């Protein structure tokens, strides 16, 4: 257990703090957070109750929509989900962001090793949370890429690895995988997703395409 885990009452609480700080607009059930963060549902529920009691979280709800099929017909069904959300009025929010978000970078070496060993990767770029997220000018609540992978790698293997990184970082990552030709085409078209990544602080772990 590291010093932050001791200071904040354990691994589960620290992970939940980071998780909601990094997803301030989203509503989650504690069991959903437990699945993403790879902590036990019981621990997640316990820590969520504590964070509600101190005002860090608030009760909230969201509406999920999914397609339900009945024979050849299908219809959109909406479901109301009750959960919790970051309270924007919590008095120590900025201090916690500065301490916890910047203190939890994912291992660059780990990501580099994974993608180098499992595919023909032309470019591996980090942005968003890996480039300082809150402190480097990203608009809060904006959708941005945390990870861009260009090249050939099995998507299933990449997705499994990303789940582990998400548990470590404490956030569902915005990431995409595309081929080199698709990347070149979208870059030439000034694709907004790519432009937003490269216009803000970012770093390259692999850059065989000579991108600035």
C-alpha positions as a Python dict, from the first residue, in 0.01 Angstrom:
ca = {
    (1, 'X'): (0, 0, 0),
    (2, 'X'): (155, 333, -106),
    (3, 'X'): (137, 659, 89),
    (4, 'X'): (-168, 791, -97),
    (5, 'X'): (-356, 466, -37),
    (6, 'X'): (-275, 492, 335),
    (7, 'X'): (-370, 860, 345),
    (8, 'X'): (-704, 807, 173),
    (9, 'X'): (-810, 489, 349),
    (10, 'X'): (-709, 215, 109),
    (11, 'X'): (-694, 114, -255),
    (12, 'X'): (-1069, 107, -322),
    (13, 'X'): (-1132, 459, -189),
    (14, 'X'): (-836, 603, -376),
    (15, 'X'): (-951, 441, -700),
    (16, 'X'): (-1306, 572, -658),
    (17, 'X'): (-1181, 923, -585),
    (18, 'X'): (-974, 925, -905),
    (19, 'X'): (-1253, 760, -1102),
    (20, 'X'): (-1513, 1026, -1027),
    (21, 'X'): (-1265, 1314, -1054),
    (22, 'X'): (-1181, 1197, -1404),
    (23, 'X'): (-1545, 1146, -1509),
    (24, 'X'): (-1716, 1445, -1345),
    (25, 'X'): (-2022, 1455, -1570),
    (26, 'X'): (-2104, 1084, -1564),
    (27, 'X'): (-2340, 886, -1342),
    (28, 'X'): (-2232, 539, -1231),
    (29, 'X'): (-2371, 265, -1013),
    (30, 'X'): (-2109, 151, -759),
    (31, 'X'): (-2107, -196, -917),
    (32, 'X'): (-2017, -39, -1255),
    (33, 'X'): (-1725, 144, -1096),
    (34, 'X'): (-1619, -181, -928),
    (35, 'X'): (-1609, -361, -1263),
    (36, 'X'): (-1401, -91, -1431),
    (37, 'X'): (-1164, -42, -1138),
    (38, 'X'): (-1133, -413, -1058),
    (39, 'X'): (-1228, -382, -694),
    (40, 'X'): (-1491, -590, -516),
    (41, 'X'): (-1854, -471, -546),
    (42, 'X'): (-1878, -470, -167),
    (43, 'X'): (-1576, -243, -129),
    (44, 'X'): (-1703, -8, -402),
    (45, 'X'): (-2047, 16, -239),
    (46, 'X'): (-1894, 83, 104),
    (47, 'X'): (-1663, 357, -23),
    (48, 'X'): (-1942, 513, -231),
    (49, 'X'): (-2155, 542, 85),
    (50, 'X'): (-1865, 709, 266),
    (51, 'X'): (-1801, 953, -20),
    (52, 'X'): (-2173, 1036, -26),
    (53, 'X'): (-2167, 1104, 348),
    (54, 'X'): (-1884, 1359, 318),
    (55, 'X'): (-2036, 1533, 14),
    (56, 'X'): (-1780, 1422, -246),
    (57, 'X'): (-2052, 1232, -433),
    (58, 'X'): (-2420, 1306, -482),
    (59, 'X'): (-2710, 1085, -584),
    (60, 'X'): (-2802, 1114, -951),
    (61, 'X'): (-2964, 920, -1231),
    (62, 'X'): (-2919, 867, -1603),
    (63, 'X'): (-3129, 726, -1884),
    (64, 'X'): (-2989, 436, -2086),
    (65, 'X'): (-3137, 345, -2422),
    (66, 'X'): (-3106, 6, -2588),
    (67, 'X'): (-3270, -183, -2873),
    (68, 'X'): (-3506, -465, -2781),
    (69, 'X'): (-3597, -715, -3051),
    (70, 'X'): (-3925, -905, -3066),
    (71, 'X'): (-3930, -1132, -3369),
    (72, 'X'): (-3861, -922, -3677),
    (73, 'X'): (-3949, -601, -3501),
    (74, 'X'): (-3732, -393, -3275),
    (75, 'X'): (-3791, -93, -3056),
    (76, 'X'): (-3587, 145, -2847),
    (77, 'X'): (-3633, 89, -2476),
    (78, 'X'): (-3525, 343, -2218),
    (79, 'X'): (-3420, 253, -1866),
    (80, 'X'): (-3360, 488, -1574),
    (81, 'X'): (-3048, 401, -1378),
    (82, 'X'): (-2995, 536, -1027),
    (83, 'X'): (-2636, 595, -924),
    (84, 'X'): (-2391, 851, -795),
    (85, 'X'): (-2197, 1139, -949),
    (86, 'X'): (-1922, 1379, -849),
    (87, 'X'): (-2053, 1679, -656),
    (88, 'X'): (-1917, 1992, -823),
    (89, 'X'): (-1975, 2189, -501),
    (90, 'X'): (-1743, 1976, -289),
    (91, 'X'): (-1510, 2234, -124),
    (92, 'X'): (-1178, 2051, -179),
    (93, 'X'): (-1236, 1950, -541),
    (94, 'X'): (-951, 2144, -703),
    (95, 'X'): (-700, 2037, -438),
    (96, 'X'): (-797, 1672, -482),
    (97, 'X'): (-770, 1698, -861),
    (98, 'X'): (-423, 1845, -841),
    (99, 'X'): (-308, 1579, -595),
    (100, 'X'): (-473, 1261, -719),
    (101, 'X'): (-499, 1304, -1094),
    (102, 'X'): (-138, 1409, -1145),
    (103, 'X'): (-22, 1136, -905),
    (104, 'X'): (-160, 849, -1112),
    (105, 'X'): (9, 822, -1453),
    (106, 'X'): (-9, 484, -1622),
    (107, 'X'): (323, 316, -1687),
    (108, 'X'): (459, 436, -2021),
    (109, 'X'): (699, 142, -2028),
    (110, 'X'): (414, -102, -1978),
    (111, 'X'): (210, 39, -2267),
    (112, 'X'): (513, 63, -2492),
    (113, 'X'): (611, -298, -2420),
    (114, 'X'): (258, -429, -2483),
    (115, 'X'): (204, -260, -2818),
    (116, 'X'): (558, -321, -2946),
    (117, 'X'): (533, -693, -2870),
    (118, 'X'): (182, -755, -3005),
    (119, 'X'): (161, -588, -3340),
    (120, 'X'): (310, -373, -3611),
    (121, 'X'): (252, -33, -3456),
    (122, 'X'): (328, 280, -3657),
    (123, 'X'): (222, 536, -3399),
    (124, 'X'): (129, 534, -3031),
    (125, 'X'): (22, 874, -2899),
    (126, 'X'): (-91, 976, -2551),
    (127, 'X'): (-309, 1274, -2472),
    (128, 'X'): (-579, 1373, -2228),
    (129, 'X'): (-523, 1221, -1886),
    (130, 'X'): (-175, 1095, -1979),
    (131, 'X'): (-69, 1447, -2078),
    (132, 'X'): (-191, 1624, -1768),
    (133, 'X'): (-563, 1642, -1847),
    (134, 'X'): (-683, 1894, -1591),
    (135, 'X'): (-365, 2099, -1565),
    (136, 'X'): (-265, 2141, -1930),
    (137, 'X'): (-556, 2332, -2074),
    (138, 'X'): (-807, 2063, -2163),
    (139, 'X'): (-1164, 2193, -2134),
    (140, 'X'): (-1322, 2014, -1840),
    (141, 'X'): (-1593, 1769, -1947),
    (142, 'X'): (-1471, 1768, -2308),
    (143, 'X'): (-1441, 1446, -2503),
    (144, 'X'): (-1080, 1386, -2605),
    (145, 'X'): (-850, 1102, -2693),
    (146, 'X'): (-636, 959, -2416),
    (147, 'X'): (-473, 702, -2643),
    (148, 'X'): (-431, 673, -3020),
    (149, 'X'): (-298, 350, -3171),
    (150, 'X'): (-208, 334, -3540),
    (151, 'X'): (-109, 2, -3696),
    (152, 'X'): (-190, -366, -3682),
    (153, 'X'): (-279, -530, -3352),
    (154, 'X'): (-554, -769, -3245),
    (155, 'X'): (-839, -554, -3117),
    (156, 'X'): (-948, -813, -2859),
    (157, 'X'): (-599, -821, -2707),
    (158, 'X'): (-579, -441, -2708),
    (159, 'X'): (-919, -409, -2540),
    (160, 'X'): (-820, -655, -2267),
    (161, 'X'): (-501, -459, -2200),
    (162, 'X'): (-686, -126, -2197),
    (163, 'X'): (-920, -261, -1928),
    (164, 'X'): (-616, -317, -1706),
    (165, 'X'): (-490, 35, -1774),
    (166, 'X'): (-833, 178, -1691),
    (167, 'X'): (-828, 1, -1355),
    (168, 'X'): (-484, 146, -1285),
    (169, 'X'): (-565, 500, -1397),
    (170, 'X'): (-918, 512, -1254),
    (171, 'X'): (-1096, 624, -1571),
    (172, 'X'): (-1270, 480, -1874),
    (173, 'X'): (-1027, 573, -2150),
    (174, 'X'): (-1119, 741, -2474),
    (175, 'X'): (-905, 554, -2723),
    (176, 'X'): (-910, 443, -3083),
    (177, 'X'): (-731, 198, -3307),
    (178, 'X'): (-701, 258, -3680),
    (179, 'X'): (-491, 156, -3978),
    (180, 'X'): (-212, 376, -4113),
    (181, 'X'): (-401, 454, -4440),
    (182, 'X'): (-712, 559, -4246),
    (183, 'X'): (-503, 776, -4016),
    (184, 'X'): (-331, 949, -4308),
    (185, 'X'): (-666, 1012, -4475),
    (186, 'X'): (-827, 1155, -4164),
    (187, 'X'): (-521, 1364, -4084),
    (188, 'X'): (-531, 1517, -4433),
    (189, 'X'): (-900, 1598, -4380),
    (190, 'X'): (-818, 1777, -4052),
    (191, 'X'): (-1032, 1527, -3861),
    (192, 'X'): (-1154, 1691, -3538),
    (193, 'X'): (-1070, 1390, -3319),
    (194, 'X'): (-707, 1396, -3434),
    (195, 'X'): (-682, 1774, -3440),
    (196, 'X'): (-802, 1797, -3080),
    (197, 'X'): (-540, 1541, -2974),
    (198, 'X'): (-248, 1708, -3150),
    (199, 'X'): (-353, 2068, -3070),
    (200, 'X'): (-333, 1999, -2697),
    (201, 'X'): (-41, 1860, -2494),
    (202, 'X'): (44, 1508, -2608),
    (203, 'X'): (338, 1272, -2634),
    (204, 'X'): (449, 993, -2863),
    (205, 'X'): (567, 655, -2737),
    (206, 'X'): (604, 533, -3096),
    (207, 'X'): (617, 762, -3399),
    (208, 'X'): (725, 593, -3722),
    (209, 'X'): (505, 821, -3932),
    (210, 'X'): (695, 1141, -3861),
    (211, 'X'): (395, 1320, -3712),
    (212, 'X'): (482, 1651, -3547),
}
